mmCIF file of C-alpha atoms and ligand atoms in Angstrom:
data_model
loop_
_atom_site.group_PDB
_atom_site.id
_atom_site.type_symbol
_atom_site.label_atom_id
_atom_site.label_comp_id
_atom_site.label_asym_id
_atom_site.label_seq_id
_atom_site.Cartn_x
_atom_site.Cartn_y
_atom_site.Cartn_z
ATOM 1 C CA UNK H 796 109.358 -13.538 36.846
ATOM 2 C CA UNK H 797 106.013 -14.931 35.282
ATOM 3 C CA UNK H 798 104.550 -18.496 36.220
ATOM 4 C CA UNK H 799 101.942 -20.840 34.817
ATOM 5 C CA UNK H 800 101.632 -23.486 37.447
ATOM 6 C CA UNK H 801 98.047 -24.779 36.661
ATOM 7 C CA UNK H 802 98.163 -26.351 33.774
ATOM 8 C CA UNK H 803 96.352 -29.290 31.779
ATOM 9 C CA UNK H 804 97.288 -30.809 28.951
ATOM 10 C CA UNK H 805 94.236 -31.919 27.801
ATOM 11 C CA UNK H 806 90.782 -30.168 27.410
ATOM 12 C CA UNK H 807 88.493 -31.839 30.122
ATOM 13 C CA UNK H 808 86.044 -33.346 27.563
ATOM 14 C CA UNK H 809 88.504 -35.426 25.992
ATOM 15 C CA UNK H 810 88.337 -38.819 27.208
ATOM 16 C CA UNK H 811 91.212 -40.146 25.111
ATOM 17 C CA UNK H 812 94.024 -41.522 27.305
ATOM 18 C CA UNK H 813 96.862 -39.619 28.619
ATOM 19 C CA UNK H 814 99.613 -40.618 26.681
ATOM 20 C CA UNK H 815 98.036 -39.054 23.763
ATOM 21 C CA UNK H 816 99.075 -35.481 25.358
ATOM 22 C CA UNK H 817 101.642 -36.790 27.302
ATOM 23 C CA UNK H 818 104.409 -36.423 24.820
ATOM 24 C CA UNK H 819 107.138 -34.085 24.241
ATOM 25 C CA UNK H 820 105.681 -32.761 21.079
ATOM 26 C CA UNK H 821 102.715 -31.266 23.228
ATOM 27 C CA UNK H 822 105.460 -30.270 25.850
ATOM 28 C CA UNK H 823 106.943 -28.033 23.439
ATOM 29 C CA UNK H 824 103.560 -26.203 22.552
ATOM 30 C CA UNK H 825 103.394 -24.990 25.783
ATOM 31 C CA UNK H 826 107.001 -24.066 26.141
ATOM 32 C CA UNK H 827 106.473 -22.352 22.525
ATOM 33 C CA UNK H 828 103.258 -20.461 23.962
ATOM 34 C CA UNK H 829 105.137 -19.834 27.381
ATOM 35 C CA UNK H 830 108.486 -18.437 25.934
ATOM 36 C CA UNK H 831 106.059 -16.043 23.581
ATOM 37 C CA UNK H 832 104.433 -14.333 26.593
ATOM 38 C CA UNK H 833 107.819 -14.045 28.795
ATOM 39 C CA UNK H 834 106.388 -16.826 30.926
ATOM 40 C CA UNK H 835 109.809 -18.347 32.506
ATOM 41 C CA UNK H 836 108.043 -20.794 34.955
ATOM 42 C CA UNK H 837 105.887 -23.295 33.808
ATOM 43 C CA UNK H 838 104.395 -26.490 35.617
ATOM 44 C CA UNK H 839 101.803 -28.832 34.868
ATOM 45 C CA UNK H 840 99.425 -29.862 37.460
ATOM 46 C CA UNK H 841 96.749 -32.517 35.763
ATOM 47 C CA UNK H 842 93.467 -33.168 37.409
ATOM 48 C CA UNK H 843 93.997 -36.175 40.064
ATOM 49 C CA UNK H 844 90.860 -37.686 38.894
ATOM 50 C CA UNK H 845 92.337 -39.102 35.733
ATOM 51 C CA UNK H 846 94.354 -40.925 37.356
ATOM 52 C CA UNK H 847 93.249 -44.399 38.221
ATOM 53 C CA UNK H 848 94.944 -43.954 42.294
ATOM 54 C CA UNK H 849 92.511 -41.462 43.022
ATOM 55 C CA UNK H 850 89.907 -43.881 42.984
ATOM 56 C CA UNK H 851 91.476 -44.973 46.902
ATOM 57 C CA UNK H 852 90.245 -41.259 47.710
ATOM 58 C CA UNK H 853 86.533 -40.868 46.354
ATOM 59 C CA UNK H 854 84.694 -43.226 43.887
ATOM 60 C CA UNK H 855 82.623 -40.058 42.292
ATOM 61 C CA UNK H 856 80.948 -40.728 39.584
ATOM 62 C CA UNK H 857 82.533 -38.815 37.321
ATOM 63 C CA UNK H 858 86.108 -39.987 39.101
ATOM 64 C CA UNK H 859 85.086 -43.276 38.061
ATOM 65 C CA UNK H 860 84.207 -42.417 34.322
ATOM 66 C CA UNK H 861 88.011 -40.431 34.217
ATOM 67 C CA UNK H 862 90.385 -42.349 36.137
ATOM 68 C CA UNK H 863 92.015 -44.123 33.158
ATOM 69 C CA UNK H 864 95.681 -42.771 33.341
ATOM 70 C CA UNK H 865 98.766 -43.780 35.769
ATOM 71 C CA UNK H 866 99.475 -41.499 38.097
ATOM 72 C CA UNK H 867 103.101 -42.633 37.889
ATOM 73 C CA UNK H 868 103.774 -42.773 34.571
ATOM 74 C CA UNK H 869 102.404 -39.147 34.242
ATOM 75 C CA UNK H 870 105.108 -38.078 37.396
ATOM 76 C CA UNK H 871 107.934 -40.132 35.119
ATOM 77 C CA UNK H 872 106.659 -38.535 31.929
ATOM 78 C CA UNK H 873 106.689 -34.686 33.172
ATOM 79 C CA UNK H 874 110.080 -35.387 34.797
ATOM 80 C CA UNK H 875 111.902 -35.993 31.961
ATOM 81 C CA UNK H 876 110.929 -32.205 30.430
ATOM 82 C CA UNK H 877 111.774 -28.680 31.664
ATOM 83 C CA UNK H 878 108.241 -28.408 33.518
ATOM 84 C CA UNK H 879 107.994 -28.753 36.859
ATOM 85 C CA UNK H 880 105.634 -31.015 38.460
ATOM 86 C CA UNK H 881 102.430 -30.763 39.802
ATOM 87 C CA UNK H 882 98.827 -32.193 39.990
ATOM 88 C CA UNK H 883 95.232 -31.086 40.484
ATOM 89 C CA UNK H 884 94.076 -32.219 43.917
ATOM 90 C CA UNK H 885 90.825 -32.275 44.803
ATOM 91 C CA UNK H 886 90.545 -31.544 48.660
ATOM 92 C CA UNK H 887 88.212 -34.888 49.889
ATOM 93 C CA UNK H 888 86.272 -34.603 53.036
ATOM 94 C CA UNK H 889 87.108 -37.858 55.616
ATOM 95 C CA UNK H 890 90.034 -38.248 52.526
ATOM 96 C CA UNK H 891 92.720 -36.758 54.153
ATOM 97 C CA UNK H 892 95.169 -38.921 55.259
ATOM 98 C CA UNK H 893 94.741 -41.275 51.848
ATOM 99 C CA UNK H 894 95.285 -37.691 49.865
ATOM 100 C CA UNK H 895 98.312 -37.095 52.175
ATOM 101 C CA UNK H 896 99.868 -40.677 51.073
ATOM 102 C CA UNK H 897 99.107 -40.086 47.920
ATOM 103 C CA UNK H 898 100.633 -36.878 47.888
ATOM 104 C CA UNK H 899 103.672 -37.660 49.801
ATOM 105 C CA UNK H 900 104.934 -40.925 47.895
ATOM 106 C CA UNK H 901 105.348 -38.528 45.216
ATOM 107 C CA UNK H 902 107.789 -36.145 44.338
ATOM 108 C CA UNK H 903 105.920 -33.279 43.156
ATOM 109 C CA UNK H 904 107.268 -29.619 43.413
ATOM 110 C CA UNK H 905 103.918 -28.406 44.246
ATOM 111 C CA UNK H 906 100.287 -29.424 44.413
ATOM 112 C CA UNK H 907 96.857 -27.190 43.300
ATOM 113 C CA UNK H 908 94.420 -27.666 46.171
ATOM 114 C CA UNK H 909 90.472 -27.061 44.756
ATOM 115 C CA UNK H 910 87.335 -27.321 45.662
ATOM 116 C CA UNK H 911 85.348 -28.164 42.739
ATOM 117 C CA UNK H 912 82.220 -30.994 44.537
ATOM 118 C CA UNK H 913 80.734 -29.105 47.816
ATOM 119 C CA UNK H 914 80.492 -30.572 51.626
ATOM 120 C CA UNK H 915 80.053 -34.502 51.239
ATOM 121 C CA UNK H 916 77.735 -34.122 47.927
ATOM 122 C CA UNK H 917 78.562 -35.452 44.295
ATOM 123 C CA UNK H 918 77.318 -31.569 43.732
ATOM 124 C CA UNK H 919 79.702 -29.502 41.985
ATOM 125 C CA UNK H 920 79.654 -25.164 41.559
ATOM 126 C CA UNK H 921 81.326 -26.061 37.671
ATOM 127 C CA UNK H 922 80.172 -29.261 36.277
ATOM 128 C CA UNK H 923 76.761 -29.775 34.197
ATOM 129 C CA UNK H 924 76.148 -32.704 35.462
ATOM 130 C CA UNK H 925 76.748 -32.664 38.779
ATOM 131 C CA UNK H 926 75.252 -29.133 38.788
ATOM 132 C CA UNK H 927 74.879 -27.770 42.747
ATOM 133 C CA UNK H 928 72.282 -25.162 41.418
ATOM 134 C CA UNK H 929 69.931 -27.928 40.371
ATOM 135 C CA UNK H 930 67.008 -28.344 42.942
ATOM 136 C CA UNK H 931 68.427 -25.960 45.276
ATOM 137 C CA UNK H 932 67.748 -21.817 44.459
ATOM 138 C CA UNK H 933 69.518 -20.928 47.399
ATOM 139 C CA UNK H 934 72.624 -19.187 47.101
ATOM 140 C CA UNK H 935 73.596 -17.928 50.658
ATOM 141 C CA UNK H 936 73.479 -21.472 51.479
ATOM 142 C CA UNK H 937 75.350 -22.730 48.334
ATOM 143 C CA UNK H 938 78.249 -20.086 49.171
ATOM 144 C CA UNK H 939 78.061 -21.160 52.375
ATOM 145 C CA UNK H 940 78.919 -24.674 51.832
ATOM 146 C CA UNK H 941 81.103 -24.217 48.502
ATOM 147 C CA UNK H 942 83.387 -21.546 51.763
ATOM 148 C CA UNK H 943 83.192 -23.824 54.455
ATOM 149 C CA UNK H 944 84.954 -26.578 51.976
ATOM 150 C CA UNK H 945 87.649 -23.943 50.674
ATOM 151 C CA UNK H 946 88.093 -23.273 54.077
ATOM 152 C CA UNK H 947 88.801 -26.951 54.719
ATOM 153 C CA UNK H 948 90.710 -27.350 51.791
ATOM 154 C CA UNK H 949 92.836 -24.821 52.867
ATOM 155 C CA UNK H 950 93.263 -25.192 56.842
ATOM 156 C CA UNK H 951 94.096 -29.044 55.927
ATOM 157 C CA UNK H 952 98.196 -28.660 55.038
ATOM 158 C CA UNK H 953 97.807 -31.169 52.514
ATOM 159 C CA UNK H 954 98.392 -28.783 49.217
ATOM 160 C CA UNK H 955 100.530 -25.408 48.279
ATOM 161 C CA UNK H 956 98.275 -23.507 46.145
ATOM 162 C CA UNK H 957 95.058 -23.227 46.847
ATOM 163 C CA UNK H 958 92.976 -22.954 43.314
ATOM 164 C CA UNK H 959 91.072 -20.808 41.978
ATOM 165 C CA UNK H 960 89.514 -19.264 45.031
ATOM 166 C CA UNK H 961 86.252 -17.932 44.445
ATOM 167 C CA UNK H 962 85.116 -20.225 41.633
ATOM 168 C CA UNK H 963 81.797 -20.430 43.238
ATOM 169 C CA UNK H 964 80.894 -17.427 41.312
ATOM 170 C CA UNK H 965 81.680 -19.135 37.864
ATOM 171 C CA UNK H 966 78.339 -18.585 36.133
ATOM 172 C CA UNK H 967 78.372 -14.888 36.817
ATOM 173 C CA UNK H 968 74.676 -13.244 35.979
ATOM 174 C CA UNK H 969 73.265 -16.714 35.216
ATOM 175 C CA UNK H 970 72.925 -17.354 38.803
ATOM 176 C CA UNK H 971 71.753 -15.196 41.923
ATOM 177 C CA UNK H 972 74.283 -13.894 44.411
ATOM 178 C CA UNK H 973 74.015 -14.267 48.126
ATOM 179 C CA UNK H 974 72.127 -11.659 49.715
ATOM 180 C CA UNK H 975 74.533 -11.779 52.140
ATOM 181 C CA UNK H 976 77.960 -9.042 52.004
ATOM 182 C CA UNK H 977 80.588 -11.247 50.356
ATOM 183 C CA UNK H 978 82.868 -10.324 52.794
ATOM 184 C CA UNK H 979 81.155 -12.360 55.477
ATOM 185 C CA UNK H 980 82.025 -15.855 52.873
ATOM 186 C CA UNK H 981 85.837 -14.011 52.043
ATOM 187 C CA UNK H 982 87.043 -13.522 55.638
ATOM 188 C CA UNK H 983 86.465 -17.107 57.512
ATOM 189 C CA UNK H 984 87.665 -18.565 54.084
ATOM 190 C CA UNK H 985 90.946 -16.104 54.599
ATOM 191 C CA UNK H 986 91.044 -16.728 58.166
ATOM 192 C CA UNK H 987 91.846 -20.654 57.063
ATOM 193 C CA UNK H 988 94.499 -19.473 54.600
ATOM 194 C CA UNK H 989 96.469 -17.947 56.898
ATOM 195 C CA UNK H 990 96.390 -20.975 59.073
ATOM 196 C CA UNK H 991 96.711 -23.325 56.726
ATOM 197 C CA UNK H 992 100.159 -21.624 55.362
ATOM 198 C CA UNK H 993 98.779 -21.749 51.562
ATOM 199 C CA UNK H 994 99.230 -19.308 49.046
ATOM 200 C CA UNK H 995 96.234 -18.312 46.940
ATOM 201 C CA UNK H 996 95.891 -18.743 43.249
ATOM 202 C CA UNK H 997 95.641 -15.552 41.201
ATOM 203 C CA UNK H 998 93.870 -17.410 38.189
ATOM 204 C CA UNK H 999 92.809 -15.904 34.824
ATOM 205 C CA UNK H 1000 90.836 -18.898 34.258
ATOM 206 C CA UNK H 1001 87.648 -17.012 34.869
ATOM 207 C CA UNK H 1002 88.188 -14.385 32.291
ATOM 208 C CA UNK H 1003 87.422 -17.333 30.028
ATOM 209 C CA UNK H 1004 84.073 -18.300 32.267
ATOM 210 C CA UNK H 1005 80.694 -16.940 31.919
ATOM 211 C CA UNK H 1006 81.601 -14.463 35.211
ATOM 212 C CA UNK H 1007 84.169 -13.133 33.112
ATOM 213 C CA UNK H 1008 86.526 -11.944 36.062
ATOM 214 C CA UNK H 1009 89.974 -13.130 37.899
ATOM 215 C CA UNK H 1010 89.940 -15.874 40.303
ATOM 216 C CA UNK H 1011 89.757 -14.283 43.274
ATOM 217 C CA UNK H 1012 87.217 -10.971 43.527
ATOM 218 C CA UNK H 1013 89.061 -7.665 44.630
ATOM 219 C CA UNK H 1014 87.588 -7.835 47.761
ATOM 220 C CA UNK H 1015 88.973 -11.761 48.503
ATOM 221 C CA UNK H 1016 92.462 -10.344 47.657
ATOM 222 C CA UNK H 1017 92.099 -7.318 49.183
ATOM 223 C CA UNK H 1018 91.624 -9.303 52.652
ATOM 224 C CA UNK H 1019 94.724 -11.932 50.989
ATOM 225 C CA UNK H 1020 96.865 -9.055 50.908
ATOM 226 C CA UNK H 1021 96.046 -7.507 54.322
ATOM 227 C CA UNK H 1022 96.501 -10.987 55.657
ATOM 228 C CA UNK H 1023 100.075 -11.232 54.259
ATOM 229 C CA UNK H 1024 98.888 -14.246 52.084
ATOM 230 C CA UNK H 1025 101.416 -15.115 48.763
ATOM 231 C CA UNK H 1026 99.773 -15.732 45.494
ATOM 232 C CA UNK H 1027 100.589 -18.379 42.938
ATOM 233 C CA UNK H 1028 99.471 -16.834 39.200
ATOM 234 C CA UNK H 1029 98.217 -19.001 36.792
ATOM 235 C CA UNK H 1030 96.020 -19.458 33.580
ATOM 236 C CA UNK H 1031 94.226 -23.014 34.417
ATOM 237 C CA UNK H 1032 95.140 -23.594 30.357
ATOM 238 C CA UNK H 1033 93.921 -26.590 29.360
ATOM 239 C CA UNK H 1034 95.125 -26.252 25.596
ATOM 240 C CA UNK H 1035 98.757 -24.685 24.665
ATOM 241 C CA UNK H 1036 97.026 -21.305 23.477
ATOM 242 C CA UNK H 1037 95.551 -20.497 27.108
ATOM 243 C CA UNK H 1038 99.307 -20.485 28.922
ATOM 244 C CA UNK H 1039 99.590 -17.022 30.058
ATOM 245 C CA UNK H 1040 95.847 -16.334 29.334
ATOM 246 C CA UNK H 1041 95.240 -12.131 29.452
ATOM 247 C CA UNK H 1042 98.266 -12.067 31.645
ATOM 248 C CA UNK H 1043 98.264 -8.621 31.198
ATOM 249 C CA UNK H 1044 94.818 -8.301 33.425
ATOM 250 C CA UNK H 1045 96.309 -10.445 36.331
ATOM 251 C CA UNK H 1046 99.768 -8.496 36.481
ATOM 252 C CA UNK H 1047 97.874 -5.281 36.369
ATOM 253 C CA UNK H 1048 95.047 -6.549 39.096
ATOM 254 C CA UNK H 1049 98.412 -7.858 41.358
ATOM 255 C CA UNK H 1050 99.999 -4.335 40.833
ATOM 256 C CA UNK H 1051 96.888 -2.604 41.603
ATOM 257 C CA UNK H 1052 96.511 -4.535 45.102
ATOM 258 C CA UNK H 1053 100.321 -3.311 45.844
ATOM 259 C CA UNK H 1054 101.557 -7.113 45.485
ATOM 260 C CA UNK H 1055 105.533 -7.465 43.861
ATOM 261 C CA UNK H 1056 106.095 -10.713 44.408
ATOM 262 C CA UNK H 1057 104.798 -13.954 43.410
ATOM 263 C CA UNK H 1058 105.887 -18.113 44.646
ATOM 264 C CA UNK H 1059 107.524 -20.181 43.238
ATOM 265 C CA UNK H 1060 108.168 -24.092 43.697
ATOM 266 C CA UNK H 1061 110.346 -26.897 43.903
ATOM 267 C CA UNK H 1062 110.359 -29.776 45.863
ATOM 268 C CA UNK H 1063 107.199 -28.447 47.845
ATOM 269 C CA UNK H 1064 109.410 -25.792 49.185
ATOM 270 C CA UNK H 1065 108.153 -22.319 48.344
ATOM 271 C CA UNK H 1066 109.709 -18.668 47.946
ATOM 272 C CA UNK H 1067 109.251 -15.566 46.656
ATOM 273 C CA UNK H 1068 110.347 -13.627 43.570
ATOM 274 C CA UNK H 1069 109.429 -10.253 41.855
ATOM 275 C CA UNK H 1070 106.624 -9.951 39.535
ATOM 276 C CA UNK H 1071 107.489 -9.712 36.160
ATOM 277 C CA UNK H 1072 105.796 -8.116 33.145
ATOM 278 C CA UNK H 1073 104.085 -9.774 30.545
ATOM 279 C CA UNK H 1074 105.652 -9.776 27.056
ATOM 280 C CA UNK H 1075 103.363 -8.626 24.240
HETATM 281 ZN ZN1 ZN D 1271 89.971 -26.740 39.052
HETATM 282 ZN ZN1 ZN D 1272 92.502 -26.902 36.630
#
């Protein structure tokens, strides 16, 4: 078995509202793009923060600017096709028990933890205009944070999948590395996995980023794997052409690490199957 569970259905920069992409005609791109690359599960998990609920967790700029959609109508709308249902959470410091409401009144089959904006800043590791890197050249200390909220993020119970894991590292060679060994960020960050009972997103997403390499490093899996900790595999598409994303890498990287299984979801309940192969 294959899975795409993070997926948008909408490039970030478009701003138009939801139910331009929310219709069965888009639906059936993916399912098109899915079927063509063997992909038999397929889930769409959109970014809370264009929903106008998610305002009751953080009032980020940039939440503010997005938050046009109904969180709702988008669970009512994915319901009525074959995909199952997720969302994009955002894991929100001194948020948790209004992300847990949110969460729960719901019924998604699973939800994509990530940590995107660092510690209690508007700062994020991906977004130009929130850019962490600006006004602060340190990067032992920008790891630091961006691992102590993954950490969080995960330990918290409130999501199944925790996203792309290392994304931290998302402008490769444009920006220093910690002098720091990585392994000293990888294993608190594991050590919260475990307790927190998620499983870890094996994303292709950053084969499409300047870094150019799977979400997480060989080294974070390595320690995933030693640790007993499932992964989730996904593409992060944001446009029907990106579902299975260089699939081929990720099932080969997976294989490599000795891993033969991958979760699947419904109802928030998880379990394991074998790891397919990719059709090309
Ligand atoms: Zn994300
Ligand atoms: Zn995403």
């Amino acid at each position: 078995m294959l899975t795409d569970y993070h997926l948008h259905l909408r490039p970030d920069d478009d701003d138009a509202p939801g139910e331009r992409y929310f219709t069965v005609e888009n639906i059936d791109r993916y399912l098109a793009a899915a079927a063509a690359a063997g992909i038999e599960e397929l889930g769409v998990s959109e970014h809370v923060y264009r929903f106008r609920q998610a305002l009751d967790l953080w009032q980020h700029p940039l939440w503010v600017e997005n938050a046009h959609d109904d969180l709702d109508e988008y669970c009512e709308f994915v319901r009525g096709t074959p995909l199952k249902l997720g969302v994009e959470c955002d894991f929100v410091p001194g948020a948790e028990a209004r992300t847990a409401e949110l969460l729960e009144r719901r019924e998604f089959d699973y939800v994509v933890g990530s940590v995107h904006f660092i510690g209690e800043g508007d700062s994020a590791v991906d977004h130009d205009g929130f850019d962490v890197w600006e006004g602060s050249e340190d990067p032992d200390e920008i790891w630091r944070r961006y691992f102590e909220s993954l950490a969080e993020c995960a330990r918290s119970g409130l999501f199944d999948i925790l996203a792309h894991p290392d994304l931290v590292k998302i402008w490769g060679g444009a920006r220093p590395l910690p002098q720091r060994d990585l392994r000293s960020f990888y294993e608190p960050a594991v050590e919260a996995i475990v307790a927190g009972g998620i499983a870890v997103e094996l994303s292709t997403a950053g084969l499409r980023k300047p870094v150019g390499e799977l979400y997480p490093a060989r080294g974070f899996a390595e320690l995933c794997v030693e640790a007993g900790v499932p992964f989730a595999l996904s593409s992060d598409a944001h446009l029907p052409e990106q579902v299975g994303f260089e699939y081929d890498r990720a099932v080969e990287f997976l294989d490599s690490l000795g891993v033969d299984e991958i979760c699947v979801f419904e109802g928030r309940e998880r379990r394991l199957v074998p790891l397919g192969n990719r059709v090309s």
